[in-house]
XYZ file of C-alpha atoms in Angstrom:
723
model
C 121.922 137.291 42.395
C 124.173 136.874 45.351
C 124.040 133.399 46.827
C 123.222 133.061 50.532
C 126.000 131.505 52.519
C 124.990 129.689 55.675
C 127.207 130.438 58.603
C 127.396 128.528 61.811
C 129.324 126.049 63.879
C 129.298 122.731 62.032
C 127.765 119.847 63.942
C 129.801 116.652 64.260
C 128.656 113.753 62.172
C 128.503 111.473 65.199
C 126.711 112.400 68.434
C 126.603 109.060 70.226
C 129.189 106.377 70.900
C 128.510 102.880 72.183
C 130.475 101.050 74.864
C 129.013 97.632 74.348
C 125.223 98.114 74.689
C 125.605 101.373 76.633
C 125.191 104.594 74.559
C 127.350 107.608 75.436
C 125.684 110.738 74.083
C 127.610 113.917 73.428
C 125.183 116.227 75.220
C 125.258 114.004 78.301
C 129.051 114.015 78.351
C 129.069 117.810 78.031
C 126.594 118.170 80.907
C 128.640 115.822 83.101
C 131.854 117.695 82.331
C 130.096 120.971 83.133
C 129.010 119.595 86.516
C 132.558 118.476 87.350
C 134.101 121.795 86.286
C 131.473 123.810 88.171
C 131.955 121.747 91.323
C 135.755 122.009 91.212
C 135.650 125.740 90.495
C 133.039 126.492 93.175
C 134.797 124.448 95.875
C 138.101 126.170 95.099
C 136.576 129.657 95.307
C 134.663 128.788 98.480
C 137.880 127.523 100.077
C 139.667 130.764 99.213
C 136.965 132.681 101.080
C 137.536 130.668 104.246
C 134.828 128.044 103.812
C 135.130 124.277 103.909
C 135.442 123.044 100.295
C 133.956 119.686 101.317
C 130.629 121.400 101.951
C 130.330 122.033 98.209
C 130.662 118.315 97.567
C 127.937 117.690 100.161
C 125.788 120.195 98.279
C 126.515 118.414 94.991
C 125.253 115.141 96.446
C 121.905 116.886 96.793
C 121.865 119.257 93.880
C 122.983 117.031 90.998
C 120.643 114.037 91.526
C 117.691 116.206 92.510
C 118.440 118.600 89.661
C 118.168 115.709 87.212
C 114.982 114.490 88.875
C 113.482 117.981 88.902
C 114.437 118.604 85.309
C 112.916 115.320 84.228
C 109.710 115.969 86.173
C 109.419 119.380 84.578
C 109.775 117.880 81.105
C 107.273 115.080 81.767
C 104.648 117.371 83.281
C 105.000 120.053 80.605
C 105.229 117.564 77.716
C 102.797 114.855 78.790
C 101.524 113.790 75.373
C 104.202 111.222 74.569
C 103.786 109.629 77.980
C 100.108 109.976 78.890
C 98.472 110.989 75.599
C 96.926 108.762 72.936
C 99.382 105.995 72.134
C 101.742 107.225 74.813
C 103.871 105.020 77.011
C 103.908 106.135 80.699
C 106.973 103.998 81.396
C 109.050 106.145 79.048
C 108.795 108.905 81.632
C 111.563 107.105 83.538
C 113.813 106.661 80.509
C 115.999 109.761 80.712
C 118.364 108.324 78.092
C 115.666 109.072 75.510
C 116.166 112.789 76.089
C 113.840 115.379 77.550
C 115.673 117.142 80.361
C 114.461 120.724 80.597
C 117.663 121.697 82.387
C 116.599 125.301 82.842
C 113.649 124.133 84.900
C 116.006 122.644 87.492
C 118.191 125.736 87.703
C 115.520 128.369 87.308
C 116.140 131.950 88.312
C 113.568 131.550 91.053
C 115.800 129.077 92.897
C 118.714 131.487 92.823
C 116.623 134.445 93.964
C 115.045 132.376 96.724
C 118.391 131.110 97.977
C 120.360 134.357 97.664
C 119.613 135.809 101.144
C 120.538 132.533 102.788
C 123.692 132.085 100.735
C 124.762 135.655 101.481
C 123.902 135.817 105.171
C 124.244 132.332 106.647
C 127.239 130.160 107.432
C 126.244 126.605 106.459
C 128.244 125.236 109.397
C 126.140 127.155 111.958
C 122.803 125.845 113.219
C 119.527 127.673 112.817
C 118.869 129.121 116.266
C 115.201 128.317 116.265
C 112.979 126.010 118.321
C 111.695 123.665 115.606
C 114.906 123.534 113.598
C 116.906 122.529 116.673
C 114.481 119.662 117.277
C 114.668 118.489 113.675
C 118.470 118.626 113.460
C 118.704 116.563 116.624
C 116.141 114.224 115.068
C 118.467 113.578 112.117
C 121.315 113.002 114.568
C 119.182 110.542 116.544
C 118.417 108.557 113.365
C 122.092 108.406 112.424
C 123.134 107.264 115.888
C 120.225 104.893 116.534
C 119.804 103.499 113.025
C 116.006 103.788 113.189
C 114.150 106.138 110.835
C 110.655 104.800 111.520
C 107.971 107.410 112.255
C 106.848 105.078 115.039
C 109.711 105.575 117.428
C 112.644 106.647 115.257
C 112.975 109.861 117.284
C 112.609 108.166 120.670
C 115.970 109.550 121.777
C 114.471 113.063 121.745
C 111.747 111.919 124.107
C 113.946 110.278 126.701
C 113.354 106.802 125.303
C 109.585 107.066 124.835
C 108.468 105.778 121.421
C 106.107 108.352 119.946
C 104.790 108.868 116.422
C 106.444 111.630 114.450
C 106.686 111.945 110.637
C 110.328 111.310 109.798
C 110.331 111.694 106.001
C 112.520 114.787 106.017
C 114.783 113.476 108.784
C 115.350 110.144 107.025
C 116.099 111.834 103.712
C 118.626 114.247 105.208
C 120.210 111.361 107.111
C 121.030 109.729 103.764
C 123.399 112.610 102.988
C 124.737 113.347 106.463
C 127.075 111.944 109.070
C 126.792 112.629 112.808
C 129.361 115.402 112.277
C 127.641 117.040 109.285
C 123.983 117.149 110.371
C 123.967 120.949 110.593
C 125.304 121.735 107.076
C 123.199 118.936 105.549
C 120.066 120.385 107.164
C 120.930 123.860 105.919
C 121.495 122.548 102.403
C 118.072 120.881 102.546
C 116.532 124.359 102.644
C 118.183 125.156 99.307
C 116.989 121.872 97.818
C 113.422 122.433 98.991
C 113.484 125.915 97.456
C 114.370 124.354 94.101
C 111.628 121.738 94.478
C 109.112 124.450 95.331
C 109.854 126.723 92.359
C 110.073 123.827 89.897
C 106.725 122.530 91.127
C 105.203 125.985 90.707
C 106.328 126.061 87.065
C 104.906 122.572 86.556
C 101.549 123.515 88.073
C 101.193 126.634 85.937
C 102.180 124.641 82.845
C 99.126 122.407 83.199
C 96.853 125.432 83.595
C 98.089 127.460 80.646
C 100.405 127.110 77.687
C 101.553 130.719 78.063
C 105.307 130.540 78.201
C 105.380 133.906 79.884
C 103.269 132.611 82.758
C 105.295 129.388 83.018
C 108.573 131.293 83.133
C 107.198 133.805 85.627
C 105.866 131.146 87.998
C 109.175 129.864 89.446
C 110.548 133.403 89.823
C 107.448 134.599 91.644
C 107.277 131.451 93.768
C 110.907 131.893 94.779
C 110.213 135.405 96.041
C 107.179 134.677 98.205
C 107.755 136.076 101.724
C 106.199 133.109 103.502
C 107.171 130.100 101.419
C 110.078 129.752 100.905
C 111.479 132.840 102.670
C 109.939 132.347 106.110
C 109.376 128.588 106.024
C 112.952 127.792 104.978
C 115.067 130.607 106.425
C 113.492 131.836 109.683
C 110.744 129.480 110.843
C 112.515 126.378 109.490
C 109.842 123.809 110.195
C 111.509 121.484 107.732
C 109.013 118.564 107.684
C 106.039 120.876 107.219
C 107.992 122.907 104.637
C 108.839 119.686 102.772
C 105.149 118.874 102.465
C 104.436 122.396 101.246
C 107.315 122.283 98.740
C 105.932 119.054 97.265
C 102.418 120.447 96.928
C 102.645 122.349 93.607
C 104.205 119.473 91.676
C 101.742 116.944 93.060
C 98.849 119.312 92.383
C 99.978 119.638 88.773
C 100.109 115.856 88.445
C 96.677 115.505 90.067
C 95.112 118.065 87.715
C 96.702 116.407 84.698
C 95.572 112.909 85.687
C 92.098 114.098 86.644
C 91.665 115.991 83.379
C 92.671 113.004 81.276
C 90.580 110.575 83.307
C 87.544 112.821 82.888
C 88.090 112.920 79.118
C 88.533 109.136 78.980
C 85.377 108.547 81.009
C 83.295 110.553 78.565
C 84.795 108.958 75.449
C 85.424 105.349 76.477
C 83.666 102.531 78.306
C 84.049 102.966 82.097
C 86.166 99.839 82.527
C 88.650 100.956 79.854
C 88.759 104.467 81.292
C 89.597 103.139 84.747
C 92.234 100.742 83.409
C 93.814 103.411 81.209
C 94.535 105.729 84.169
C 95.168 103.088 86.832
C 98.951 103.425 86.686
C 98.864 107.193 86.925
C 96.400 107.003 89.794
C 98.706 104.665 91.694
C 101.615 107.049 91.053
C 99.498 109.899 92.411
C 98.617 107.883 95.522
C 102.288 107.149 96.109
C 102.890 110.890 95.976
C 100.157 111.415 98.561
C 101.854 108.857 100.810
C 105.031 110.884 100.395
C 103.179 113.915 101.710
C 102.120 111.918 104.762
C 105.739 110.874 105.292
C 106.809 114.519 105.202
C 103.974 115.804 107.374
C 100.324 114.649 107.589
C 99.086 118.242 107.420
C 100.290 118.376 103.788
C 97.524 115.941 102.814
C 94.942 118.299 104.267
C 96.667 121.122 102.400
C 96.409 119.198 99.130
C 92.743 118.469 99.699
C 91.983 122.072 100.678
C 93.550 123.391 97.459
C 92.054 120.761 95.163
C 88.612 120.521 96.764
C 87.058 122.985 94.304
C 88.248 121.374 91.030
C 87.714 117.874 92.418
C 84.108 118.543 93.430
C 83.437 120.333 90.143
C 84.847 117.371 88.191
C 82.833 114.833 90.182
C 79.618 116.815 89.753
C 80.383 117.093 86.031
C 80.881 113.334 85.749
C 77.617 112.730 87.595
C 75.712 115.107 85.315
C 77.220 113.529 82.204
C 75.680 110.169 83.080
C 72.448 109.083 81.410
C 70.006 109.279 84.325
C 67.231 107.796 82.182
C 69.176 104.548 81.872
C 69.579 102.187 84.858
C 73.336 101.809 84.427
C 73.767 105.505 83.819
C 71.708 106.287 86.887
C 73.852 103.930 88.982
C 77.011 105.611 87.731
C 75.586 109.046 88.472
C 74.696 107.997 92.005
C 78.187 106.530 92.464
C 79.861 109.766 91.386
C 77.531 111.741 93.656
C 78.498 109.536 96.590
C 82.182 110.044 95.823
C 81.604 113.817 95.784
C 79.851 113.575 99.140
C 82.746 111.502 100.504
C 85.209 114.233 99.483
C 83.383 116.539 101.903
C 82.382 114.104 104.648
C 85.539 111.988 105.053
C 87.881 114.937 105.857
C 85.370 116.189 108.432
C 85.294 112.752 110.066
C 89.106 112.648 110.119
C 89.214 116.132 111.654
C 86.992 114.832 114.441
C 89.343 111.908 115.217
C 91.155 111.928 118.588
C 94.658 112.232 117.085
C 93.771 115.265 114.969
C 91.848 116.850 117.835
C 94.941 116.419 120.005
C 96.890 118.539 117.488
C 94.306 121.269 118.038
C 95.155 121.424 121.751
C 98.392 123.271 121.035
C 98.323 126.505 123.064
C 98.247 128.945 120.169
C 95.809 131.800 120.652
C 94.172 133.864 117.942
C 94.488 137.635 117.580
C 91.577 139.451 115.939
C 89.448 139.402 112.814
C 91.094 142.628 111.700
C 94.479 140.928 111.758
C 92.974 137.966 109.921
C 91.574 140.124 107.127
C 94.936 141.902 106.799
C 96.614 138.564 106.003
C 93.822 137.086 103.942
C 94.705 138.353 100.462
C 98.466 138.965 100.508
C 100.143 136.843 103.209
C 103.121 138.287 105.043
C 105.116 136.659 107.856
C 106.545 138.573 110.841
C 109.396 140.111 108.860
C 110.822 143.566 109.341
C 108.732 146.107 107.426
C 111.516 147.303 105.183
C 111.174 149.516 102.123
C 111.638 146.447 99.931
C 108.810 144.634 101.676
C 106.498 147.603 101.135
C 107.223 147.761 97.415
C 107.068 143.976 97.005
C 103.614 143.966 98.612
C 102.464 146.610 96.131
C 103.883 144.666 93.164
C 102.197 141.480 94.385
C 98.860 143.234 94.728
C 98.982 144.757 91.242
C 99.899 141.448 89.614
C 97.287 139.659 91.716
C 94.566 141.963 90.411
C 95.753 141.264 86.867
C 95.583 137.536 87.540
C 92.052 137.865 88.885
C 91.071 139.641 85.674
C 92.241 136.630 83.684
C 90.577 134.144 86.010
C 87.319 136.079 85.817
C 87.308 135.627 82.050
C 87.871 139.284 81.241
C 91.142 138.305 79.526
C 92.273 135.091 77.921
C 95.307 132.835 78.167
C 95.676 129.477 76.485
C 94.760 126.243 78.249
C 96.527 123.209 76.778
C 94.403 120.344 75.631
C 91.064 122.083 76.232
C 90.364 123.651 72.859
C 87.349 121.393 72.416
C 85.607 122.616 75.523
C 86.785 126.200 75.841
C 85.683 128.972 73.510
C 88.427 130.086 71.193
C 89.735 133.623 71.392
C 92.691 135.563 70.034
C 94.518 135.025 73.286
C 93.626 131.383 73.664
C 91.145 129.536 75.812
C 89.703 130.651 79.100
C 91.662 129.923 82.268
C 89.995 127.588 84.779
C 88.326 129.338 87.694
C 89.290 126.898 90.433
C 92.697 128.530 91.252
C 90.714 131.524 92.491
C 88.539 129.269 94.645
C 91.629 127.529 96.033
C 93.219 130.894 96.760
C 90.138 132.034 98.664
C 90.066 128.770 100.652
C 93.721 129.197 101.654
C 93.196 132.877 102.465
C 90.151 132.056 104.587
C 92.127 129.478 106.554
C 94.891 132.046 107.138
C 92.332 134.615 108.300
C 90.786 132.016 110.603
C 94.220 131.305 112.115
C 94.504 134.975 113.135
C 90.883 135.209 114.295
C 89.870 135.033 117.974
C 89.941 131.563 119.479
C 86.819 129.508 118.778
C 85.697 125.905 118.381
C 85.484 126.348 114.610
C 89.077 127.625 114.517
C 90.300 124.703 116.604
C 88.373 122.136 114.566
C 89.358 123.255 111.073
C 92.956 124.255 111.778
C 94.029 121.361 113.992
C 96.126 119.671 111.227
C 98.277 122.814 111.094
C 98.398 123.300 114.900
C 96.385 126.502 114.300
C 99.621 128.044 113.055
C 99.060 130.823 110.524
C 102.645 130.628 109.219
C 102.165 126.992 108.228
C 98.896 127.749 106.425
C 100.360 130.738 104.577
C 102.327 128.301 102.440
C 99.081 127.203 100.772
C 98.158 130.802 100.198
C 101.611 131.576 98.777
C 101.273 128.757 96.246
C 97.984 129.957 94.825
C 99.156 133.553 94.958
C 102.173 132.535 92.866
C 99.858 131.002 90.253
C 97.616 134.066 90.047
C 100.549 136.492 89.950
C 102.285 134.506 87.187
C 99.106 134.556 85.114
C 98.619 138.254 85.841
C 102.154 139.023 84.754
C 101.616 137.108 81.496
C 98.501 139.162 80.746
C 100.247 142.466 81.487
C 103.108 141.328 79.263
C 100.590 140.622 76.480
C 99.127 144.109 76.874
C 102.589 145.626 76.804
C 103.577 143.695 73.686
C 100.363 144.754 72.006
C 101.009 148.386 72.898
C 104.533 148.178 71.498
C 103.203 146.546 68.354
C 100.571 149.223 67.820
C 103.091 151.962 68.507
C 105.446 150.458 65.930
C 102.694 149.996 63.365
C 102.903 146.205 63.410
C 99.312 145.645 64.547
C 97.946 144.218 67.780
C 97.684 140.604 66.746
C 101.335 139.935 67.371
C 100.861 140.907 70.978
C 98.754 137.885 71.787
C 100.516 135.224 73.831
C 100.197 132.427 71.374
C 103.750 131.175 71.645
C 103.016 128.383 74.070
C 102.266 124.827 73.158
C 102.217 123.419 76.659
C 105.747 122.076 76.428
C 107.807 124.758 78.143
C 110.232 127.369 76.897
C 112.919 124.962 75.710
C 110.933 123.763 72.688
C 110.725 126.892 70.532
C 112.498 127.272 67.225
C 114.357 130.148 65.633
C 111.793 130.337 62.813
C 108.922 130.620 65.293
C 110.698 133.367 67.184
C 111.393 135.234 63.967
C 107.750 135.018 62.917
C 106.610 136.239 66.308
C 108.890 139.232 66.358
C 107.245 142.565 67.017
C 109.968 144.553 65.292
C 112.896 143.509 63.139
C 115.533 142.253 65.552
C 113.174 142.478 68.559
C 112.420 138.980 69.915
C 108.956 138.266 71.221
C 110.126 137.830 74.789
C 111.944 141.155 75.041
C 109.028 143.145 76.429
C 108.243 140.471 79.017
C 111.885 140.368 80.080
C 112.038 144.139 80.479
C 108.845 144.115 82.558
C 110.171 141.294 84.715
C 113.425 143.109 85.428
C 111.504 146.297 86.208
C 109.228 144.449 88.644
C 112.208 142.838 90.345
C 114.054 146.140 90.681
C 111.008 148.043 91.953
C 110.305 145.353 94.543
C 113.920 145.280 95.705
C 114.269 141.813 94.179
C 111.329 140.559 96.138
C 112.111 142.392 99.374
C 115.683 141.149 99.544
C 116.304 143.337 102.586
C 113.430 141.779 104.543
C 114.422 138.243 103.594
C 118.050 138.935 104.524
C 116.852 140.278 107.883
C 114.964 137.005 108.446
C 118.102 134.975 107.738
C 120.138 137.143 110.089
C 117.487 136.789 112.788
C 118.135 133.091 113.308
C 121.643 132.571 111.909
C 123.549 135.474 113.446
C 125.016 133.819 116.532
C 126.373 137.064 117.977
C 122.962 138.393 118.966
C 122.205 136.707 122.249
C 118.514 136.927 123.025
C 117.260 137.294 119.433
C 116.129 134.518 119.794
C 119.306 133.814 121.720
C 120.713 130.318 122.085
C 124.450 130.354 121.391
C 126.963 133.042 120.447
C 129.942 132.551 118.134
C 132.293 131.889 121.044
C 129.827 129.456 122.560
C 129.552 127.546 119.284
C 133.345 127.299 119.200
C 133.343 125.870 122.732
C 130.740 123.318 121.690
C 132.884 122.184 118.756
C 135.896 121.823 121.077
C 134.008 119.345 123.234
C 135.232 116.521 120.978
C 138.700 117.143 122.417
C 137.912 118.584 125.868
C 135.551 115.854 127.078
C 135.637 112.034 127.048
C 133.516 110.139 124.523
C 131.143 108.875 127.214
C 130.411 112.318 128.670
C 126.779 113.110 129.485
C 125.955 116.826 129.728
C 123.089 118.556 131.527
C 122.061 122.157 131.072
C 119.293 124.374 129.748
C 118.747 123.294 126.121
C 117.651 126.792 125.124
C 120.929 128.173 126.480
C 123.004 126.023 124.111
C 122.936 122.516 125.641
C 120.700 121.339 122.773
C 123.711 121.701 120.440
C 125.951 119.394 122.476
C 125.180 116.341 120.344
C 125.082 118.172 117.000
C 128.347 120.108 117.374
C 130.161 118.520 120.299
C 129.485 114.870 119.548
C 128.560 114.189 123.187
C 125.328 112.987 124.742
C 122.952 115.568 126.246
C 120.294 114.927 128.869
C 117.896 117.254 127.030
C 118.550 117.029 123.257
C 115.581 119.195 122.341
C 114.306 122.504 123.654
C 111.475 120.886 125.561
C 112.751 118.849 128.505
C 110.922 115.610 127.715
C 112.205 112.517 129.497
C 110.808 109.075 130.174
C 111.829 109.420 133.783
C 109.597 112.283 134.858
C 110.810 112.318 138.468
C 114.452 112.649 137.430
C 113.543 115.350 134.956
C 111.718 117.295 137.647
C 114.687 117.091 140.028
C 117.126 118.357 137.399
C 115.037 121.195 135.991
C 113.841 122.501 139.370
C 116.457 121.518 141.921
C 119.839 120.974 140.234
C 121.080 124.225 141.840
C 120.566 122.459 145.203
C 123.250 119.877 144.356
C 125.211 120.699 147.524
C 122.235 120.425 149.876
C 119.623 118.159 148.252
C 120.706 114.477 148.156
C 118.096 113.723 145.492
C 120.129 115.692 142.966
C 123.229 113.525 143.313
C 121.048 110.419 143.267
C 119.730 111.454 139.846
C 123.220 112.452 138.655
C 124.572 108.995 139.555
C 121.467 107.207 138.270
C 121.608 108.822 134.805
C 125.405 109.010 134.651
C 125.654 112.796 134.254
C 129.296 113.871 134.086
C 129.214 117.524 132.963
C 127.233 120.696 133.586
C 126.639 123.311 130.861
C 126.286 126.706 132.542
C 124.982 129.840 130.867
C 123.799 133.218 132.060
C 120.104 133.893 132.186
C 118.674 135.771 129.219
C 115.667 136.273 127.021
C 114.405 133.753 124.522
C 111.789 135.619 122.515
C 109.372 136.906 125.147
C 110.353 134.950 128.248
C 113.354 134.506 130.499
C 115.256 131.269 130.093
C 115.273 130.613 133.835
C 111.473 130.753 133.973
C 111.322 127.324 132.316
C 114.079 125.476 134.170
C 114.998 127.504 137.277
C 117.024 124.657 138.772
C 119.614 124.873 135.986
C 120.540 128.470 136.881
C 122.320 130.106 139.823
C 124.351 126.964 140.510
C 127.227 127.417 142.958
C 130.207 126.095 140.981
C 132.893 127.288 143.400
C 133.087 123.769 144.839
C 132.114 120.392 143.422
C 132.734 121.490 139.826
C 135.892 121.434 137.718
C 136.321 123.985 134.906
C 136.677 122.383 131.468
C 136.191 125.183 128.916
C 134.657 128.614 128.306
C 132.876 130.185 125.347
C 131.834 133.803 125.900
C 129.318 133.639 128.746
C 128.924 129.849 128.567
C 131.036 127.604 130.798
C 131.465 123.824 130.751
C 132.196 122.047 134.054
C 132.936 118.475 135.073
C 130.731 117.510 138.020
C 132.699 116.307 141.062
C 130.131 117.129 143.749
C 128.520 113.666 143.551
C 131.683 111.569 143.786
C 132.404 108.818 141.314
C 129.797 108.644 138.541
C 129.489 105.877 135.984
C 129.148 107.845 132.707
C 125.780 107.475 130.989
C 126.862 108.876 127.644
C 128.735 107.388 124.717
C 127.391 105.876 121.488
C 125.325 103.251 123.308
C 123.325 105.999 125.007
C 121.778 106.950 121.663
C 120.144 103.547 121.255
């Protein structure tokens, strides 16, 4: 008999070296070397293509630490037993030196597919020419210059000195990685980071709902291709604080479901005091996460509650029913749980009725029609170009959604980790929970309500989201990603079964029993060999083929439509779409560091490019955001309505000298979306610059002048003006 000879690369006898008490592990060294090589290689190639190599190092400051954090979170959430299970130690979740970095979860294909249109169509040095994004970039700049990141006044510079409340979580975080000169690229990179957070969270959420590896692997890819979040929210709309809250939702939801499930099990099997003490640490961690949502944007808390209301109420009712109502103590516990369930409904309604939330509902955003609402209710789509890719991607989404609904309805089975005791067994595993469907319908109903005709109900319920359908669609996109991932897993099971039957291997091998709730990086070669449908055909082959087919058919998730969205706000050569600054104008703004003194103070229409003076030119602007909001209302009124009367109206020069305005930013009138620029600030247009103005620089149709019409002016700009 011929002896079997094992072939392979021999492993070294030593895999860890100690420098004093500090262990140096081989795999960690290899990962670190890979990061260094990748960074050096990427920066060199980017420099050859005309980019700034330093931008890659700025990206690394984000990507490497957050990649490690994301990878660790993925491992902890998908392998919770050793941390939160019987005999587990929750504090080991922080000990990355013990291993457990699902690296693939941090660099999932979904992140790449989500980021591809932005990477291909946007220059990271150019600002997003959008209303909200301009405000937020200037907010980061204000924090860097003023040194105050508090939500209670940290952005006062944008409001002319008035201290107003505004959630500054995103601004403060970006400010950690930016300088006053790099706010724009740092903000753009934040979109890429949030995409990675979003897709990793989606994988984590699905992993606590099912142990199907197919569904877990599909989740980040599907989530990365959603047209609203992240495509619209992080490439065209760019409401970064709101998008940050939405990006954090799936991961926090997964943690909440995991903690709630284990607390419910503990409550039924242990004395109440021990059950509460056992999950106290995890509950505190969850509450800290909720505070993080508030720091990003308060509406995210309402989003979390809207999506988790169904499972939370069901769990509370279940706990109340499990109490012994014949016993006095049991009856008291049942009443307590019932009151908590009532509070889950009543407290949010009371908060919605508060003056601050009601004020958010006063935003002038009108509804459309119920027909439009119903059109967006089931498959959300932002105002993208209706390309061929978008059409096919909508069809693919709908088909996979129907498949996911079949699973949720109990007509097909996927495994649910840790619930074998309560869920009927089946060849395909336990029954999926129903609450994702309820959460999806809640989110879809809110989206439909946002498009519905204006009403008191619409204003009351949607006030936390400013009645903005594009903000609410993020919730819908999350639950749609879950359902589609599950639907894809079921279709993959059917396909594997069909291949098995066709090959004569039987249908049993087609069942998705490969998952153990720990993610795809825990399988073994023996398990894969046993699960093979055909000799040499790995179990995942059919799923991979289906995934590639779906991506190709859908044009890689409507790549053309997503690229159009990126171009819409990043292409600076299309004045009027939305139209703030052309390429030549941006160049003029960057030259301001050499063409103007450090204490220059510039006035002009912020929509026409003046809002970029501080970000790109490093000089102080009278109106650093697109809304002219100033503490001195009288001065603001004179400038916005009467500045073009500078030669005849003495009030104009009084304001110029009072504020210390040294320069005027002139631009031709044009369209910004659906209105003329001059309709907002008519006084900043049609200014006679033939006298009283000295030419400084030009950039396409934009012109920068030094004001001489008002005599000697004590400059009001400079670094001190930011404080």
